[in-house]
Amino acid sequence: MKKKQQAGGHDRRPGFWVYGILIAVLFGSAFPIWWSFLIGSQDAAAINQNGVNWIPGGNFLANAAKVIDTVPFWTALMNSIIVSTSVALSVVVFSTLAGYAFAKLKFRGREGLLIFVIATMAVPTQLGIVPLFIVMSRLGWTGSLWAVIAPAMVTAFGVFWMTQYLRDALPDELIEAVRMDGASMIGSFWHVGLPAARPAAAMLALFTFIATWTNFFWPFIVLDPGNPTLPVALQQLQAAHYVDYSLVLSGVVLSIIPLVLVFIFLGKQLVAGIMQGAVKG
Amino acid sequence: MTAAIDVDARSLRRIARNHRLNRWDVRFSPYLYISPFFILFALVGLFPLLYTAWVSVHDWNLIGGQGDFVGIENYVTVLSQPYFWTSLRNTFSIFLFSSVPQVLIAMGIAAFLDYNLRAKTLWRMGVLLPYVVAPVAVALIFSNLFGDRFGLINEILGGIGIDAIRWHVDVIPSHLAIATMVNFRWTGYTTLIFLAAMQAIPRDYYEAAIIDGANRMRTFWSITVPLLRPVIIFVIITSTIGGLQIFDEPRMFDQAGQGGANRQWQTLTLYIYELGWGQRNFGRASAVAWLLFLVIIVIAILNFVITRRIAGSTERRIRTKGKR
C-alpha cells in the first residue's frame, strides 16, 4: 500500500503554485461552512443591508436558542442519532454476513446472485416512493422512525463492499481450520469471519451513518412535522423563517456540528475508505 | 451386553444426526446469510417499483386510496401538462451543469493532489469536508449566497461592475445555483476516486513518456485520462442515476419548494412530490415516476455506450503507439 502511494505520476516536490491552487480549493470547500457561521452569528438587521459584515456577531447563541424554540430541535437530533446508528449497525451486520457468504462460502448460484446484487445498485429505487408510502401507511408506520429505518437495513453497496474486502482479507485455510475443530457455519463466521471483517465493517458503518444522517427525501415524506430528523427540521426552519437568514443559518450550523466533529476525528478514515473503494470497485 | 449395544446404537444415531445437521448447515447457511438483502430488496425496492406501474393506471388518491382502472389516462394527462416538460428540461439542465464541470474539476484537482505533496492527508481531507454537510444544509447556505438582493455573489458581481443576476427568477441562473450546490458537496468525493485511480497507474508509463520528450500536460491527456476510463465511466453512471432523481437542493432553493413561481427549477422528482403529496394524486405521481424510470434507463444505456466508445478509441491509440 505504501509503495503504491509512491507510484503516482510525480515524484518531485511540487512548486509553490501547486500549493497555491490547493489552498484556493480548500478555501472553496471551507468557505460556505464559515459563511453559515458568519451569518448565523448576526441578526436580521445586520445581514439585510448592503455590504458584508466580515466579523462574526455575538448573536449566535441567541439565534440558536430561537431555533430550538421554533423547531423540535432536540427531538430531531435524537431521531437522527437513533436512525443513523440503527441503520449503520444493521447494514454492517447483514452486509458482513452476506459478504462472508459471497466471498468465502460455496453455494449454487453464487456468481449470478452476486451480479444481481451489484446490478440492483443501478436501480433508482427512490422512484418506488408512492407504493412504499402506501405500504407504510397500511402498516401504520408513517410518522414513526421505523418507516425510515426498515427500508435501509441492508444495502447492495454494503454487501458488495464486504464481499470485496473479505475475498482478500480472509484466508480460506483459516475457515477450514475452525470448521475441522467442529465449529458450525455461524460459529466459524463469528470466530473468523467477523474479526477479519472489522476494518471494512467500521468503514461501512461510517459511510452508512453519514448517508443516513444527511438523507432528506424519504424522511421528509414519511415523518410527521413533530417528529423529524435534522434535515427535515431544517426544512421546517426555512419554512418558518425564510426572511431571517441569521436564524436559518444558525440552525444550519447547529445541524452540521455533529458530522463536522465526526469528520475531524475520522476524516482520515473517510479519505482512505473512498480511495480503497475506488481502486477495488 | 444388550446395554452396550444400546449405547452404541444411540451414539451412532447421534453421529448420524449431527452429520445430517452439519450437511444442512453447510448447504443452507449461505442462502440464509444472503437472504436479508434479497428479502429487503424485494419488499422495498423491486415491489414498489413494479407496483408503481399498477398505481399509474388507476385513479388513486393519497387519502381515498385505489379508484377505477383508467388505463393510460394518467400518462396522457401528465404528458400534456407543460410542467412535465419543464421539469424534464430542468432535470437535464441541472444534471449537465452539475456532472460535466464536476468531472472536469475533480480530475484537475486530483492531478494536483497526485503530486508528491507535503501533508498529503490534510489536503485530501480538505477537499472532502463538504461531503459531511447534508444537501439540505448546503442548499440553505447557497440559497443565501445566491440571494437576489443581498446575496454575497451578487455583491461581488456588483463590485466588478456586473448587474445583479436574478438567481431565483431566471431559468439558467437558478440551474447554475443548484448545480453549484451539488458540485460543492460532491466534487471532493469524486476527486478522491480519481486520485486513487491515478495512483494506481504505474510510474514507468510517465517516465517513458518524459524520456520521449512529453511535458506534464501531454502526459496528463495521453496517459492519465485514457487510463482513468473505467473510473470515469463509473463516476458518470453513478452520477446519472442519482443526479436525475435530484430533489433536496431544488426543494430547498426557496421557501415554497415547488421549483419557482413558473417552475423554473422544478425537477421531475419535485414534480412527483407535487402531484402525489400536493395534489394527492398518486396515479399521476406514479405515471411520472415510471416515465422518469424509463428516462434513467435509456440515459444509463446511452451513457455506457458513448463513454465506452470514446474512451475505447483513445485507448486503442495508446496501445498502437506503445507497439511501435
mmCIF file of C-alpha atoms in Angstrom, chain A residues 114-251:
data_model
loop_
_atom_site.group_PDB
_atom_site.id
_atom_site.type_symbol
_atom_site.label_atom_id
_atom_site.label_comp_id
_atom_site.label_asym_id
_atom_site.label_seq_id
_atom_site.Cartn_x
_atom_site.Cartn_y
_atom_site.Cartn_z
ATOM 1 C CA LEU A 114 -23.697 -11.535 -6.657
ATOM 2 C CA ILE A 115 -24.064 -9.986 -10.104
ATOM 3 C CA PHE A 116 -27.733 -9.445 -9.310
ATOM 4 C CA VAL A 117 -26.802 -7.619 -6.093
ATOM 5 C CA ILE A 118 -24.391 -5.366 -7.974
ATOM 6 C CA ALA A 119 -26.954 -4.693 -10.702
ATOM 7 C CA THR A 120 -29.518 -3.542 -8.143
ATOM 8 C CA MET A 121 -27.229 -0.617 -7.328
ATOM 9 C CA ALA A 122 -28.253 0.825 -10.693
ATOM 10 C CA VAL A 123 -31.968 0.603 -9.907
ATOM 11 C CA PRO A 124 -33.422 4.001 -8.972
ATOM 12 C CA THR A 125 -35.465 2.625 -6.069
ATOM 13 C CA GLN A 126 -36.354 6.153 -4.947
ATOM 14 C CA LEU A 127 -38.906 6.107 -7.763
ATOM 15 C CA GLY A 128 -40.941 3.458 -5.942
ATOM 16 C CA ILE A 129 -41.795 6.132 -3.410
ATOM 17 C CA VAL A 130 -45.560 6.104 -3.943
ATOM 18 C CA PRO A 131 -46.147 2.385 -3.281
ATOM 19 C CA LEU A 132 -43.599 2.472 -0.468
ATOM 20 C CA PHE A 133 -45.658 5.191 1.151
ATOM 21 C CA ILE A 134 -48.863 3.193 0.584
ATOM 22 C CA VAL A 135 -47.278 0.153 2.230
ATOM 23 C CA MET A 136 -46.046 2.197 5.178
ATOM 24 C CA SER A 137 -49.464 3.728 5.797
ATOM 25 C CA ARG A 138 -51.109 0.283 5.586
ATOM 26 C CA LEU A 139 -48.658 -0.900 8.226
ATOM 27 C CA GLY A 140 -49.406 2.205 10.251
ATOM 28 C CA TRP A 141 -45.738 3.115 10.245
ATOM 29 C CA THR A 142 -45.964 6.583 8.728
ATOM 30 C CA GLY A 143 -44.674 9.091 11.221
ATOM 31 C CA SER A 144 -42.599 6.507 13.072
ATOM 32 C CA LEU A 145 -38.843 6.115 12.830
ATOM 33 C CA TRP A 146 -39.364 2.521 11.744
ATOM 34 C CA ALA A 147 -40.546 3.776 8.381
ATOM 35 C CA VAL A 148 -37.129 5.353 7.873
ATOM 36 C CA ILE A 149 -35.023 2.598 9.411
ATOM 37 C CA ALA A 150 -36.625 -0.521 7.935
ATOM 38 C CA PRO A 151 -36.136 0.156 4.204
ATOM 39 C CA ALA A 152 -32.453 0.967 4.753
ATOM 40 C CA MET A 153 -31.442 -2.024 6.860
ATOM 41 C CA VAL A 154 -29.165 -3.619 4.263
ATOM 42 C CA THR A 155 -27.733 -2.166 1.062
ATOM 43 C CA ALA A 156 -26.332 -3.600 -2.140
ATOM 44 C CA PHE A 157 -23.318 -1.378 -1.762
ATOM 45 C CA GLY A 158 -22.651 -2.782 1.707
ATOM 46 C CA VAL A 159 -22.873 -6.384 0.515
ATOM 47 C CA PHE A 160 -20.589 -5.664 -2.421
ATOM 48 C CA TRP A 161 -18.110 -3.768 -0.255
ATOM 49 C CA MET A 162 -17.831 -6.547 2.345
ATOM 50 C CA THR A 163 -17.578 -9.234 -0.342
ATOM 51 C CA GLN A 164 -14.675 -7.433 -1.992
ATOM 52 C CA TYR A 165 -12.891 -6.971 1.291
ATOM 53 C CA LEU A 166 -13.333 -10.451 2.707
ATOM 54 C CA ARG A 167 -12.229 -12.114 -0.504
ATOM 55 C CA ASP A 168 -8.644 -10.925 0.054
ATOM 56 C CA ALA A 169 -8.572 -10.337 3.789
ATOM 57 C CA LEU A 170 -9.677 -13.769 4.982
ATOM 58 C CA PRO A 171 -7.638 -16.865 4.032
ATOM 59 C CA ASP A 172 -9.738 -19.950 3.244
ATOM 60 C CA GLU A 173 -7.416 -22.101 5.378
ATOM 61 C CA LEU A 174 -8.463 -20.233 8.467
ATOM 62 C CA ILE A 175 -12.128 -21.079 7.908
ATOM 63 C CA GLU A 176 -11.242 -24.708 7.144
ATOM 64 C CA ALA A 177 -9.244 -24.914 10.340
ATOM 65 C CA VAL A 178 -12.087 -23.788 12.600
ATOM 66 C CA ARG A 179 -14.510 -25.981 10.670
ATOM 67 C CA MET A 180 -12.235 -29.004 11.323
ATOM 68 C CA ASP A 181 -12.341 -28.127 15.002
ATOM 69 C CA GLY A 182 -16.081 -28.647 14.804
ATOM 70 C CA ALA A 183 -17.379 -25.098 14.543
ATOM 71 C CA SER A 184 -20.764 -24.678 12.902
ATOM 72 C CA MET A 185 -21.136 -22.349 9.926
ATOM 73 C CA ILE A 186 -22.322 -19.471 12.051
ATOM 74 C CA GLY A 187 -19.633 -20.318 14.604
ATOM 75 C CA SER A 188 -16.898 -20.034 12.013
ATOM 76 C CA PHE A 189 -18.375 -16.733 10.830
ATOM 77 C CA TRP A 190 -18.365 -15.500 14.397
ATOM 78 C CA HIS A 191 -14.831 -16.640 15.250
ATOM 79 C CA VAL A 192 -13.042 -15.979 11.971
ATOM 80 C CA GLY A 193 -15.200 -14.026 9.527
ATOM 81 C CA LEU A 194 -16.294 -11.229 11.804
ATOM 82 C CA PRO A 195 -12.847 -10.433 13.258
ATOM 83 C CA ALA A 196 -11.331 -10.338 9.768
ATOM 84 C CA ALA A 197 -14.108 -8.072 8.530
ATOM 85 C CA ARG A 198 -13.665 -5.496 11.264
ATOM 86 C CA PRO A 199 -11.736 -2.758 9.383
ATOM 87 C CA ALA A 200 -14.075 -2.774 6.383
ATOM 88 C CA ALA A 201 -17.115 -3.051 8.639
ATOM 89 C CA ALA A 202 -16.058 0.057 10.556
ATOM 90 C CA MET A 203 -15.661 1.942 7.298
ATOM 91 C CA LEU A 204 -19.056 0.776 6.064
ATOM 92 C CA ALA A 205 -20.648 1.855 9.336
ATOM 93 C CA LEU A 206 -19.120 5.303 8.994
ATOM 94 C CA PHE A 207 -20.295 5.886 5.422
ATOM 95 C CA THR A 208 -23.749 4.496 6.131
ATOM 96 C CA PHE A 209 -24.042 6.728 9.173
ATOM 97 C CA ILE A 210 -23.216 9.826 7.139
ATOM 98 C CA ALA A 211 -25.521 8.880 4.270
ATOM 99 C CA THR A 212 -28.399 8.268 6.673
ATOM 100 C CA TRP A 213 -27.732 11.411 8.675
ATOM 101 C CA THR A 214 -27.843 13.618 5.576
ATOM 102 C CA ASN A 215 -30.812 11.854 3.952
ATOM 103 C CA PHE A 216 -33.848 14.040 3.327
ATOM 104 C CA PHE A 217 -36.294 12.876 0.650
ATOM 105 C CA TRP A 218 -37.870 9.832 2.296
ATOM 106 C CA PRO A 219 -37.847 11.090 5.928
ATOM 107 C CA PHE A 220 -39.409 14.340 4.661
ATOM 108 C CA ILE A 221 -42.246 12.393 3.064
ATOM 109 C CA VAL A 222 -42.912 9.798 5.709
ATOM 110 C CA LEU A 223 -42.221 11.523 9.048
ATOM 111 C CA ASP A 224 -44.587 13.858 10.910
ATOM 112 C CA PRO A 225 -43.595 17.500 11.455
ATOM 113 C CA GLY A 226 -43.496 16.948 15.209
ATOM 114 C CA ASN A 227 -41.106 14.005 14.975
ATOM 115 C CA PRO A 228 -38.496 14.880 12.321
ATOM 116 C CA THR A 229 -34.853 14.116 11.658
ATOM 117 C CA LEU A 230 -32.396 17.012 11.470
ATOM 118 C CA PRO A 231 -32.644 17.728 7.719
ATOM 119 C CA VAL A 232 -36.446 17.673 7.966
ATOM 120 C CA ALA A 233 -36.260 20.080 10.916
ATOM 121 C CA LEU A 234 -34.077 22.388 8.812
ATOM 122 C CA GLN A 235 -36.773 22.431 6.156
ATOM 123 C CA GLN A 236 -39.311 23.461 8.808
ATOM 124 C CA LEU A 237 -36.962 26.181 9.966
ATOM 125 C CA GLN A 238 -36.720 27.518 6.433
ATOM 126 C CA ALA A 239 -40.495 27.479 6.097
ATOM 127 C CA ALA A 240 -40.862 29.401 9.360
ATOM 128 C CA HIS A 241 -38.078 31.974 8.970
ATOM 129 C CA TYR A 242 -37.243 32.360 5.335
ATOM 130 C CA VAL A 243 -36.727 36.105 5.604
ATOM 131 C CA ASP A 244 -34.339 35.853 8.542
ATOM 132 C CA TYR A 245 -31.259 34.068 7.318
ATOM 133 C CA SER A 246 -29.408 34.650 10.590
ATOM 134 C CA LEU A 247 -31.831 32.205 12.230
ATOM 135 C CA VAL A 248 -31.868 29.729 9.366
ATOM 136 C CA LEU A 249 -28.096 29.582 9.093
ATOM 137 C CA SER A 250 -27.538 29.334 12.838
ATOM 138 C CA GLY A 251 -29.806 26.283 12.624
#
